[in-house]
Amino acid sequence: MALASEMNHLNMVNGVNGQNTSVKNRSPEQSPSSKHDASKTTNESRRDSTDSDMAAPRSSLERKNSSPMMPAFMVSAPGKVIVYGEHAVVYGKPAIAAAISLRSYLLVTSLSKSRRTVTLRFPDISLSHTWNIDDLPWSVFAKPSKKRFYYDLVTSLDPDLVEAMKPHISTVSSKLPDEKRKIHQSAASAFLYLLLSLGSPNLSASIYTLRSTLPIGAGLGSSASISVCLSVALLLQIRALAGPHPDQPGDEAELQIERINRWAFVGELCIHGNPSGVDNTVSAGGKAVLFKREDYQRPPAVVPLRRFPELPLLLVDTRQARSTATEVAKVGALREAHPLVTEMMLESIAKVTESAHQLITSSEFDQDDADSLQHLGELIRINHGLLVSLGVSHPKLERIRELTDHAEIGWTKLTGAGGGGCAITMLKPSIQSSTLRKLKDQLDVEGFERYEITLGGDGVGVLWPAVLKNGTDEEGGEEIDQEKFLNAVGNDGVERLVGVGGEEKREGWKFWRP
């Protein structure tokens, strides 16, 4: 990692926290790209400094032009499901995870220069906390041995930086019960670590408001989705991202996604301690990935699947609490008791994943071809049967599968660790709407929570400024402000107000697409 010691390096080139007034109101696609090396950056900094020294002195009566505030903007990132390969992946086999259209949304609102606070709001979990910018431990994060820049790869948290944050985290929701306080403080830790790593004491006062249509704790990557949103927002504020825009070259888009993903992983480190990195990778880049982790001392090998098809999916949450550790331990015990048989089942799951990967990456693959969809669906069903044999299903998951099989609407499997959590059904293209309606009614009656979503869609997106058409009479469109965003009721309200849309994306939202 490059450990530069002067913060001037970053401030001069990217206008940290909006201090570079020449790019203050540019949209992300107009912001300068950050693809220069350290030596070029240093030279530019020196040249800027020299130009400044040579400039004529400002008259004492001349009024300094004020810098306009950065407009309110939004970012959004998807959750994920494991489509093939869960549990086998623990033993070094491949798995495929894909983005889903349930997403987190982050609205960033700048405050006046007289304000010196940052606020994190997450009303879906009743979190709201404000910090005084000048009280935060900037000096610790800025030490030459500690400072990280936007282009750095950070693979672990610095214990000294974590320690410096503790007094500022301990006051978050301090009077709540332990379980809820832990969730709030984990989210606050991710936010502050990224803020202090990427920002500076010159930070503009802002409110960061999160809403999510992802159920929390259901194995759908909600924390990674939030970490990606925070990463993008802060990188945009320091002018460290180029785009997104329709004409952006694929390799440049890939670079921006990688930068976003690196810092989203840092957020995941704050929340989970030892994340695989898969959830944030899917959330940042969208579509799907093939991942494999043979050595737990190293990050997993991750291969993006850019040709993964966008498919209609029925996601059903059992609302049954489950423990990933417990389900993984079940398979471990079975493997110890029946090593040969269990290994054959794990290897069979690996073959399922490999078969799906070979089809999707084939030059002849056509996502609209009925035979291709049938092939993927049958692999879904086979994968579930093997997971049942490993002992990680649950009566509620089997009831969902029974209902969907009886309705003949598609192919169903559990997703994630099992033992509860969620099931996914890849829908057949020819199902009758009346049949699907009857099934959904039955799922409602039996207390399940269901979502009709899309599998394999876009990754992180940006709405800059936070304005959407929304069929209103407002000139230029409807401005999304704090009040409207906070007052949106439930998932449907959030989607109606700011949702990115399905296959046809809403005008205004833009995505990095390699």
Short mmCIF file of C-alpha atoms in Angstrom, two decimals:
data_model
loop_
_atom_site.label_atom_id
_atom_site.label_comp_id
_atom_site.label_asym_id
_atom_site.label_seq_id
_atom_site.Cartn_x
_atom_site.Cartn_y
_atom_site.Cartn_z
CA MET A 1 0.00 0.00 0.00
CA ALA A 2 1.14 3.47 -0.73
CA LEU A 3 1.35 5.37 2.53
CA ALA A 4 1.68 9.03 1.54
CA SER A 5 2.22 11.39 4.44
CA GLU A 6 0.81 14.67 3.15
CA MET A 7 -2.95 15.20 3.12
CA ASN A 8 -2.30 18.03 0.64
CA HIS A 9 -1.92 15.33 -2.02
CA LEU A 10 -5.58 14.39 -1.87
CA ASN A 11 -6.99 17.81 -1.07
CA MET A 12 -5.43 19.55 -4.06
CA VAL A 13 -6.43 17.02 -6.71
CA ASN A 14 -9.89 15.98 -5.63
CA GLY A 15 -11.16 19.00 -3.77
CA VAL A 16 -11.71 17.08 -0.55
CA ASN A 17 -15.12 17.71 0.98
CA GLY A 18 -16.04 20.21 -1.68
CA GLN A 19 -13.23 22.68 -0.97
CA ASN A 20 -12.31 22.73 -4.68
CA THR A 21 -14.92 25.26 -5.78
CA SER A 22 -14.31 24.71 -9.48
CA VAL A 23 -15.98 21.29 -9.27
CA LYS A 24 -18.42 22.07 -6.52
CA ASN A 25 -21.67 21.63 -8.43
CA ARG A 26 -20.55 19.13 -11.03
CA SER A 27 -22.44 15.90 -11.35
CA PRO A 28 -20.38 12.74 -10.72
CA GLU A 29 -19.83 12.16 -14.44
CA GLN A 30 -18.39 15.67 -14.74
CA SER A 31 -16.04 15.25 -11.80
CA PRO A 32 -12.39 14.68 -12.64
CA SER A 33 -11.32 11.08 -12.96
CA SER A 34 -8.89 9.86 -10.34
CA LYS A 35 -6.75 7.61 -12.50
CA HIS A 36 -3.46 9.47 -12.03
CA ASP A 37 -0.44 8.12 -10.18
CA ALA A 38 1.09 9.52 -7.02
CA SER A 39 3.97 11.32 -8.74
CA LYS A 40 1.64 13.08 -11.17
CA THR A 41 -0.58 14.08 -8.30
CA THR A 42 2.35 15.49 -6.36
CA ASN A 43 3.49 17.51 -9.36
CA GLU A 44 0.02 18.91 -9.89
CA SER A 45 -0.16 19.85 -6.23
CA ARG A 46 3.12 21.71 -6.46
CA ARG A 47 2.03 23.51 -9.62
CA ASP A 48 -1.27 24.55 -8.01
CA SER A 49 0.65 25.80 -4.98
CA THR A 50 3.03 27.83 -7.17
CA ASP A 51 0.16 29.33 -9.14
CA SER A 52 -1.48 30.34 -5.90
CA ASP A 53 1.70 32.01 -4.63
CA MET A 54 2.05 34.04 -7.85
CA ALA A 55 -1.56 35.24 -7.86
CA ALA A 56 -2.15 38.93 -7.15
CA PRO A 57 -3.02 39.63 -3.51
CA ARG A 58 -6.75 40.03 -2.85
CA SER A 59 -7.85 43.51 -1.93
CA SER A 60 -8.99 43.81 1.67
CA LEU A 61 -12.26 45.28 0.37
CA GLU A 62 -12.79 42.57 -2.23
CA ARG A 63 -15.38 40.05 -1.12
CA LYS A 64 -14.38 36.41 -1.41
CA ASN A 65 -16.80 34.39 -3.53
CA SER A 66 -18.74 31.92 -1.44
CA SER A 67 -18.76 28.27 -2.42
CA PRO A 68 -22.22 26.88 -3.16
CA MET A 69 -23.27 23.83 -1.18
CA MET A 70 -23.12 20.44 -2.85
CA PRO A 71 -26.62 19.50 -4.00
CA ALA A 72 -28.51 16.75 -2.22
CA PHE A 73 -27.85 13.43 -3.95
CA MET A 74 -28.71 9.76 -3.52
CA VAL A 75 -26.94 6.44 -3.91
CA SER A 76 -28.46 2.99 -3.97
CA ALA A 77 -27.02 -0.54 -3.79
CA PRO A 78 -28.65 -3.99 -4.04
CA GLY A 79 -28.77 -6.95 -1.72
CA LYS A 80 -27.82 -10.47 -2.82
CA VAL A 81 -28.83 -14.11 -2.69
CA ILE A 82 -26.71 -17.21 -3.07
CA VAL A 83 -28.11 -18.95 -6.14
CA TYR A 84 -25.94 -22.08 -6.12
CA GLY A 85 -23.34 -23.58 -3.82
CA GLU A 86 -24.08 -22.66 -0.20
CA HIS A 87 -22.35 -24.82 2.45
CA ALA A 88 -20.14 -26.47 -0.18
CA VAL A 89 -18.39 -23.11 -0.44
CA VAL A 90 -17.23 -23.53 3.18
CA TYR A 91 -15.13 -26.47 2.00
CA GLY A 92 -13.41 -24.74 -0.91
CA LYS A 93 -16.07 -25.42 -3.55
CA PRO A 94 -17.42 -22.69 -5.87
CA ALA A 95 -20.68 -20.80 -5.35
CA ILE A 96 -22.65 -18.23 -7.34
CA ALA A 97 -24.20 -15.15 -5.71
CA ALA A 98 -26.34 -12.62 -7.57
CA ALA A 99 -27.75 -9.15 -6.97
CA ILE A 100 -31.45 -8.72 -6.21
CA SER A 101 -33.67 -5.70 -6.78
CA LEU A 102 -34.29 -5.14 -3.05
CA ARG A 103 -31.96 -2.24 -2.27
CA SER A 104 -30.68 0.26 0.27
CA TYR A 105 -31.01 3.98 -0.47
CA LEU A 106 -28.90 6.77 1.02
CA LEU A 107 -29.83 10.45 0.79
CA VAL A 108 -26.97 12.90 1.47
CA THR A 109 -27.95 16.46 2.34
CA SER A 110 -25.35 19.21 2.85
CA LEU A 111 -25.93 21.76 5.62
CA SER A 112 -24.91 25.41 5.82
CA LYS A 113 -21.28 26.30 6.51
CA SER A 114 -22.18 27.52 9.98
CA ARG A 115 -23.06 23.96 10.97
CA ARG A 116 -20.30 21.67 12.20
CA THR A 117 -22.09 18.35 12.58
CA VAL A 118 -22.63 15.07 10.74
CA THR A 119 -25.77 13.03 11.34
CA LEU A 120 -26.47 9.38 10.54
CA ARG A 121 -30.16 8.49 10.30
CA PHE A 122 -31.51 4.99 9.73
CA PRO A 123 -35.22 5.21 10.63
CA ASP A 124 -35.93 1.59 9.65
CA ILE A 125 -33.99 0.49 12.76
CA SER A 126 -34.73 3.68 14.76
CA LEU A 127 -31.13 4.91 14.61
CA SER A 128 -30.33 8.61 14.66
CA HIS A 129 -27.09 10.09 15.98
CA THR A 130 -25.21 13.35 15.50
CA TRP A 131 -21.49 13.97 15.97
CA ASN A 132 -19.66 17.29 16.23
CA ILE A 133 -17.12 17.31 13.40
CA ASP A 134 -14.48 19.11 15.44
CA ASP A 135 -14.70 16.53 18.25
CA LEU A 136 -13.86 13.55 16.04
CA PRO A 137 -10.35 11.98 16.22
CA TRP A 138 -9.06 13.34 12.91
CA SER A 139 -5.50 13.70 14.19
CA VAL A 140 -5.20 9.98 14.91
CA PHE A 141 -6.47 9.00 11.44
CA ALA A 142 -4.18 11.60 9.80
CA LYS A 143 -0.90 10.33 11.31
CA PRO A 144 1.56 9.39 8.54
CA SER A 145 1.66 5.77 9.72
CA LYS A 146 -2.15 5.56 9.82
CA LYS A 147 -3.41 7.68 6.94
CA ARG A 148 -5.09 5.86 4.06
CA PHE A 149 -6.08 7.42 0.75
CA TYR A 150 -9.03 6.71 -1.51
CA TYR A 151 -6.95 4.47 -3.82
CA ASP A 152 -5.50 2.29 -1.01
CA LEU A 153 -6.38 -1.34 -0.43
CA VAL A 154 -7.34 -1.85 3.22
CA THR A 155 -7.70 -5.49 4.28
CA SER A 156 -7.90 -5.10 8.05
CA LEU A 157 -8.92 -2.54 10.63
CA ASP A 158 -6.21 -0.61 12.47
CA PRO A 159 -6.64 -1.35 16.22
CA ASP A 160 -5.45 2.14 17.16
CA LEU A 161 -8.04 3.76 14.90
CA VAL A 162 -10.77 1.51 16.27
CA GLU A 163 -9.72 2.47 19.79
CA ALA A 164 -9.79 6.18 18.91
CA MET A 165 -13.37 5.84 17.71
CA LYS A 166 -14.68 4.05 20.82
CA PRO A 167 -15.67 7.17 22.83
CA HIS A 168 -17.64 8.39 19.80
CA ILE A 169 -19.36 5.03 19.27
CA SER A 170 -20.19 4.27 22.90
CA THR A 171 -22.63 7.18 23.06
CA VAL A 172 -24.72 5.81 20.15
CA SER A 173 -28.06 4.45 21.42
CA SER A 174 -26.38 3.84 24.78
CA LYS A 175 -29.67 3.36 26.65
CA LEU A 176 -31.12 0.71 24.34
CA PRO A 177 -31.12 -3.05 25.08
CA ASP A 178 -27.87 -4.86 24.25
CA GLU A 179 -29.01 -6.50 21.01
CA LYS A 180 -30.41 -3.34 19.46
CA ARG A 181 -27.53 -1.19 20.71
CA LYS A 182 -25.04 -3.59 19.10
CA ILE A 183 -26.75 -3.24 15.71
CA HIS A 184 -26.80 0.56 15.98
CA GLN A 185 -23.18 0.81 17.07
CA SER A 186 -22.02 -1.56 14.30
CA ALA A 187 -23.65 0.68 11.70
CA ALA A 188 -22.17 3.77 13.36
CA SER A 189 -18.69 2.17 13.41
CA ALA A 190 -18.79 1.50 9.68
CA PHE A 191 -19.92 5.06 8.99
CA LEU A 192 -17.33 6.76 11.23
CA TYR A 193 -14.39 4.60 10.12
CA LEU A 194 -15.09 5.42 6.47
CA LEU A 195 -15.78 9.08 7.24
CA LEU A 196 -12.54 9.53 9.20
CA SER A 197 -10.48 7.54 6.68
CA LEU A 198 -11.73 9.37 3.58
CA GLY A 199 -12.66 12.79 4.95
CA SER A 200 -10.82 15.62 6.69
CA PRO A 201 -11.55 18.20 9.44
CA ASN A 202 -12.74 20.50 6.63
CA LEU A 203 -15.67 18.18 6.07
CA SER A 204 -18.92 19.87 5.12
CA ALA A 205 -21.74 19.35 7.60
CA SER A 206 -24.13 16.74 6.20
CA ILE A 207 -27.02 14.46 7.03
CA TYR A 208 -26.79 10.85 5.80
CA THR A 209 -30.24 9.22 5.77
CA LEU A 210 -30.58 5.50 5.02
CA ARG A 211 -33.68 3.57 4.03
CA SER A 212 -33.64 -0.09 3.01
CA THR A 213 -36.14 -2.42 1.37
CA LEU A 214 -33.97 -5.37 2.45
CA PRO A 215 -35.03 -7.36 5.53
CA ILE A 216 -32.21 -7.18 8.06
CA GLY A 217 -30.64 -10.39 9.33
CA ALA A 218 -32.20 -12.58 6.62
CA GLY A 219 -28.93 -13.41 4.85
CA LEU A 220 -29.60 -11.02 1.96
CA GLY A 221 -26.52 -8.81 2.32
CA SER A 222 -28.24 -5.81 3.91
CA SER A 223 -25.09 -4.66 5.74
CA ALA A 224 -22.99 -4.89 2.57
CA SER A 225 -25.60 -2.89 0.69
CA ILE A 226 -25.40 -0.17 3.34
CA SER A 227 -21.57 -0.25 3.33
CA VAL A 228 -21.54 0.21 -0.45
CA CYS A 229 -23.90 3.19 -0.16
CA LEU A 230 -21.70 4.84 2.47
CA SER A 231 -18.55 4.15 0.46
CA VAL A 232 -19.97 5.72 -2.72
CA ALA A 233 -21.39 8.76 -0.91
CA LEU A 234 -18.11 9.63 0.80
CA LEU A 235 -16.01 8.97 -2.31
CA LEU A 236 -18.31 11.26 -4.28
CA GLN A 237 -18.02 13.95 -1.64
CA ILE A 238 -14.21 13.93 -1.90
CA ARG A 239 -14.39 13.86 -5.72
CA ALA A 240 -12.64 10.49 -5.98
CA LEU A 241 -15.03 8.86 -8.47
CA ALA A 242 -15.57 9.38 -12.19
CA GLY A 243 -19.07 8.83 -13.59
CA PRO A 244 -21.29 7.03 -13.83
CA HIS A 245 -22.44 8.07 -17.29
CA PRO A 246 -23.70 6.20 -20.38
CA ASP A 247 -20.57 6.77 -22.48
CA GLN A 248 -18.11 5.75 -19.75
CA PRO A 249 -15.56 3.19 -21.01
CA GLY A 250 -15.93 -0.23 -19.43
CA ASP A 251 -12.44 -0.30 -17.95
CA GLU A 252 -12.99 3.07 -16.27
CA ALA A 253 -16.32 1.89 -14.83
CA GLU A 254 -14.53 -1.23 -13.57
CA LEU A 255 -11.94 0.94 -11.80
CA GLN A 256 -14.63 2.97 -10.04
CA ILE A 257 -16.45 -0.18 -8.90
CA GLU A 258 -13.19 -1.60 -7.55
CA ARG A 259 -12.55 1.62 -5.58
CA ILE A 260 -16.08 1.56 -4.17
CA ASN A 261 -15.81 -2.12 -3.31
CA ARG A 262 -12.53 -1.72 -1.44
CA TRP A 263 -14.00 0.81 0.97
CA ALA A 264 -17.30 -1.06 1.26
CA PHE A 265 -15.25 -4.04 2.44
CA VAL A 266 -13.79 -1.83 5.18
CA GLY A 267 -17.36 -1.05 6.27
CA GLU A 268 -18.09 -4.79 6.35
CA LEU A 269 -14.97 -5.33 8.49
CA CYS A 270 -16.44 -2.90 11.03
CA ILE A 271 -19.77 -4.72 11.08
CA HIS A 272 -18.79 -8.40 10.79
CA GLY A 273 -15.12 -8.62 11.76
CA ASN A 274 -14.20 -11.28 9.17
CA PRO A 275 -16.42 -10.89 6.09
CA SER A 276 -15.84 -12.96 2.96
CA GLY A 277 -16.05 -9.88 0.75
CA VAL A 278 -18.58 -11.56 -1.54
CA ASP A 279 -21.65 -9.59 -0.41
CA ASN A 280 -20.06 -6.17 -0.98
CA THR A 281 -18.60 -7.32 -4.32
CA VAL A 282 -22.04 -8.32 -5.61
CA SER A 283 -23.64 -5.17 -4.21
CA ALA A 284 -21.05 -2.87 -5.81
CA GLY A 285 -20.87 -4.49 -9.24
CA GLY A 286 -24.33 -6.05 -9.57
CA LYS A 287 -25.19 -9.01 -11.85
CA ALA A 288 -23.50 -12.05 -10.25
CA VAL A 289 -20.16 -13.51 -9.20
CA LEU A 290 -18.58 -16.93 -9.01
CA PHE A 291 -16.56 -17.18 -5.83
CA LYS A 292 -14.34 -19.78 -4.25
CA ARG A 293 -12.32 -19.70 -1.03
CA GLU A 294 -9.82 -22.51 -0.58
CA ASP A 295 -7.58 -20.71 1.93
CA TYR A 296 -9.28 -18.84 4.77
CA GLN A 297 -6.09 -16.88 5.37
CA ARG A 298 -6.67 -15.19 2.00
CA PRO A 299 -9.62 -13.44 0.34
CA PRO A 300 -11.81 -15.60 -1.91
CA ALA A 301 -11.27 -15.76 -5.65
CA VAL A 302 -14.12 -13.75 -7.19
CA VAL A 303 -15.03 -13.81 -10.89
CA PRO A 304 -17.73 -11.35 -12.11
CA LEU A 305 -20.45 -12.91 -14.28
CA ARG A 306 -21.43 -9.94 -16.45
CA ARG A 307 -23.68 -12.07 -18.66
CA PHE A 308 -25.78 -13.38 -15.79
CA PRO A 309 -29.41 -12.99 -16.89
CA GLU A 310 -31.98 -10.73 -15.24
CA LEU A 311 -34.68 -13.15 -14.11
CA PRO A 312 -37.97 -12.79 -12.23
CA LEU A 313 -37.74 -14.23 -8.74
CA LEU A 314 -40.11 -14.87 -5.86
CA LEU A 315 -38.28 -14.39 -2.56
CA VAL A 316 -40.02 -15.69 0.55
CA ASP A 317 -38.84 -14.96 4.08
CA THR A 318 -39.80 -17.65 6.59
CA ARG A 319 -39.40 -15.14 9.43
CA GLN A 320 -37.72 -18.03 11.22
CA ALA A 321 -34.60 -16.95 13.10
CA ARG A 322 -31.53 -18.92 12.16
CA SER A 323 -27.86 -19.11 13.04
CA THR A 324 -25.31 -19.48 10.28
CA ALA A 325 -22.80 -20.91 12.76
CA THR A 326 -25.29 -23.58 13.88
CA GLU A 327 -26.08 -24.69 10.33
CA VAL A 328 -22.40 -24.78 9.32
CA ALA A 329 -21.69 -26.87 12.43
CA LYS A 330 -24.42 -29.34 11.41
CA VAL A 331 -22.70 -30.01 8.11
CA GLY A 332 -19.34 -30.26 9.87
CA ALA A 333 -20.71 -32.88 12.26
CA LEU A 334 -22.26 -34.84 9.39
CA ARG A 335 -18.98 -34.73 7.49
CA GLU A 336 -17.16 -36.09 10.52
CA ALA A 337 -19.70 -38.90 11.04
CA HIS A 338 -20.08 -39.79 7.33
CA PRO A 339 -17.04 -38.36 5.57
CA LEU A 340 -17.34 -40.19 2.24
CA VAL A 341 -21.08 -39.63 1.72
CA THR A 342 -20.97 -36.01 2.87
CA GLU A 343 -18.02 -35.22 0.63
CA MET A 344 -19.90 -36.72 -2.32
CA MET A 345 -22.87 -34.43 -1.59
CA LEU A 346 -20.62 -31.38 -1.29
CA GLU A 347 -18.89 -32.32 -4.53
CA SER A 348 -22.30 -32.74 -6.20
CA ILE A 349 -23.25 -29.20 -5.12
CA ALA A 350 -19.97 -28.01 -6.66
CA LYS A 351 -20.91 -29.75 -9.92
CA VAL A 352 -24.29 -27.97 -9.87
CA THR A 353 -22.53 -24.62 -9.55
CA GLU A 354 -20.03 -25.45 -12.28
CA SER A 355 -22.83 -26.56 -14.63
CA ALA A 356 -24.66 -23.25 -14.13
CA HIS A 357 -21.42 -21.31 -14.64
CA GLN A 358 -20.58 -23.16 -17.86
CA LEU A 359 -24.04 -22.46 -19.29
CA ILE A 360 -24.07 -18.75 -18.38
CA THR A 361 -20.57 -18.13 -19.75
CA SER A 362 -21.16 -20.10 -22.95
CA SER A 363 -21.12 -18.04 -26.15
CA GLU A 364 -24.38 -19.76 -27.13
CA PHE A 365 -26.21 -18.82 -23.92
CA ASP A 366 -29.53 -17.06 -24.51
CA GLN A 367 -31.41 -15.92 -21.41
CA ASP A 368 -34.68 -15.87 -23.36
CA ASP A 369 -34.29 -19.49 -24.45
CA ALA A 370 -36.75 -21.79 -22.64
CA ASP A 371 -34.27 -24.68 -22.56
CA SER A 372 -31.60 -22.53 -20.91
CA LEU A 373 -34.03 -21.37 -18.23
CA GLN A 374 -35.18 -24.96 -17.70
CA HIS A 375 -31.55 -26.01 -17.23
CA LEU A 376 -30.91 -23.32 -14.61
CA GLY A 377 -34.19 -24.13 -12.86
CA GLU A 378 -33.45 -27.84 -12.63
CA LEU A 379 -30.09 -27.03 -11.08
CA ILE A 380 -31.94 -24.91 -8.48
CA ARG A 381 -34.10 -27.91 -7.58
CA ILE A 382 -31.16 -30.33 -7.44
CA ASN A 383 -29.17 -27.93 -5.26
CA HIS A 384 -32.04 -27.71 -2.77
CA GLY A 385 -32.37 -31.50 -2.57
CA LEU A 386 -28.69 -31.82 -1.69
CA LEU A 387 -28.99 -29.13 0.98
CA VAL A 388 -31.94 -31.01 2.48
CA SER A 389 -29.76 -34.13 2.58
CA LEU A 390 -27.10 -32.15 4.44
CA GLY A 391 -29.72 -31.39 7.11
CA VAL A 392 -29.84 -27.59 6.75
CA SER A 393 -33.44 -27.07 5.65
CA HIS A 394 -36.39 -26.31 7.96
CA PRO A 395 -40.09 -27.26 7.98
CA LYS A 396 -41.02 -23.69 6.99
CA LEU A 397 -38.65 -23.80 4.03
CA GLU A 398 -40.12 -27.15 2.99
CA ARG A 399 -43.63 -25.74 3.27
CA ILE A 400 -42.69 -22.92 0.90
CA ARG A 401 -41.23 -25.44 -1.53
CA GLU A 402 -44.36 -27.60 -1.25
CA LEU A 403 -46.62 -24.64 -2.06
CA THR A 404 -44.55 -23.45 -5.02
CA ASP A 405 -44.15 -26.97 -6.43
CA HIS A 406 -47.89 -27.59 -6.16
CA ALA A 407 -48.59 -24.32 -8.01
CA GLU A 408 -46.01 -25.31 -10.66
CA ILE A 409 -44.72 -21.75 -10.94
CA GLY A 410 -40.98 -22.47 -10.98
CA TRP A 411 -38.01 -23.98 -9.17
CA THR A 412 -37.42 -23.43 -5.44
CA LYS A 413 -34.48 -23.73 -3.06
CA LEU A 414 -33.35 -22.33 0.26
CA THR A 415 -30.74 -19.59 -0.02
CA GLY A 416 -27.97 -18.93 2.45
CA ALA A 417 -27.27 -20.95 5.57
CA GLY A 418 -30.75 -22.50 5.87
CA GLY A 419 -32.41 -23.49 9.13
CA GLY A 420 -34.87 -20.66 8.43
CA GLY A 421 -34.15 -17.46 6.56
CA CYS A 422 -35.30 -17.26 2.95
CA ALA A 423 -36.26 -19.38 -0.04
CA ILE A 424 -36.02 -18.31 -3.68
CA THR A 425 -38.17 -19.45 -6.59
CA MET A 426 -36.97 -18.89 -10.14
CA LEU A 427 -40.25 -18.20 -11.94
CA LYS A 428 -41.33 -19.85 -15.17
CA PRO A 429 -42.08 -17.32 -17.93
CA SER A 430 -45.52 -18.74 -18.77
CA ILE A 431 -47.23 -18.80 -15.36
CA GLN A 432 -50.79 -17.53 -15.09
CA SER A 433 -51.22 -14.36 -13.04
CA SER A 434 -54.22 -15.95 -11.27
CA THR A 435 -52.06 -18.91 -10.20
CA LEU A 436 -49.36 -16.61 -8.82
CA ARG A 437 -51.98 -14.49 -7.05
CA LYS A 438 -53.47 -17.57 -5.36
CA LEU A 439 -50.02 -18.69 -4.22
CA LYS A 440 -49.18 -15.27 -2.80
CA ASP A 441 -52.47 -15.19 -0.89
CA GLN A 442 -51.67 -18.59 0.64
CA LEU A 443 -48.17 -17.47 1.63
CA ASP A 444 -49.70 -14.41 3.32
CA VAL A 445 -52.23 -16.54 5.20
CA GLU A 446 -49.45 -18.77 6.54
CA GLY A 447 -47.44 -15.81 7.82
CA PHE A 448 -44.60 -15.71 5.30
CA GLU A 449 -43.19 -12.46 3.93
CA ARG A 450 -42.82 -12.40 0.15
CA TYR A 451 -41.17 -10.19 -2.43
CA GLU A 452 -41.48 -10.26 -6.22
CA ILE A 453 -38.05 -9.16 -7.35
CA THR A 454 -35.48 -9.34 -10.14
CA LEU A 455 -32.33 -11.44 -9.97
CA GLY A 456 -29.07 -10.32 -11.58
CA GLY A 457 -29.70 -6.58 -11.95
CA ASP A 458 -27.50 -3.49 -11.65
CA GLY A 459 -25.11 -2.76 -8.83
CA VAL A 460 -24.60 0.61 -7.17
CA GLY A 461 -26.37 3.60 -8.71
CA VAL A 462 -26.29 7.39 -8.26
CA LEU A 463 -29.06 9.98 -8.48
CA TRP A 464 -27.34 13.37 -8.80
CA PRO A 465 -28.97 15.70 -7.92
CA ALA A 466 -31.75 14.01 -5.92
CA VAL A 467 -34.49 14.86 -8.40
CA LEU A 468 -36.92 12.46 -10.13
CA LYS A 469 -39.71 13.07 -12.60
CA ASN A 470 -42.31 11.09 -10.60
CA GLY A 471 -45.14 12.48 -12.74
CA THR A 472 -45.31 15.74 -10.77
CA ASP A 473 -45.83 19.31 -11.95
CA GLU A 474 -42.68 20.52 -10.18
CA GLU A 475 -40.35 22.27 -12.62
CA GLY A 476 -37.50 19.94 -13.55
CA GLY A 477 -38.97 17.12 -11.48
CA GLU A 478 -39.60 16.29 -7.82
CA GLU A 479 -36.78 17.15 -5.43
CA ILE A 480 -36.24 14.40 -2.89
CA ASP A 481 -35.68 16.05 0.48
CA GLN A 482 -35.29 14.72 4.01
CA GLU A 483 -38.95 15.11 4.89
CA LYS A 484 -40.25 13.23 1.85
CA PHE A 485 -37.67 10.48 2.26
CA LEU A 486 -38.32 9.99 5.97
CA ASN A 487 -42.09 10.03 5.50
CA ALA A 488 -42.14 7.36 2.79
CA VAL A 489 -44.14 4.50 4.34
CA GLY A 490 -42.64 1.02 4.16
CA ASN A 491 -40.91 -0.63 1.21
CA ASP A 492 -43.65 0.34 -1.23
CA GLY A 493 -43.43 4.00 -0.20
CA VAL A 494 -39.65 4.07 -0.61
CA GLU A 495 -39.84 2.36 -4.01
CA ARG A 496 -42.55 4.70 -5.26
CA LEU A 497 -40.58 7.76 -4.16
CA VAL A 498 -37.00 6.91 -5.13
CA GLY A 499 -36.84 3.31 -6.43
CA VAL A 500 -34.41 2.71 -9.28
CA GLY A 501 -37.04 0.74 -11.21
CA GLY A 502 -36.98 -2.74 -12.75
CA GLU A 503 -35.75 -3.62 -16.23
CA GLU A 504 -36.63 -0.08 -17.31
CA LYS A 505 -34.61 2.15 -14.99
CA ARG A 506 -36.17 5.41 -13.82
CA GLU A 507 -34.83 8.49 -15.53
CA GLY A 508 -32.12 10.10 -13.42
CA TRP A 509 -30.54 7.01 -11.88
CA LYS A 510 -27.16 6.12 -13.40
CA PHE A 511 -25.01 3.02 -12.92
CA TRP A 512 -21.41 1.96 -13.41
CA ARG A 513 -21.60 -0.80 -16.05
CA PRO A 514 -18.25 -2.42 -17.01
#
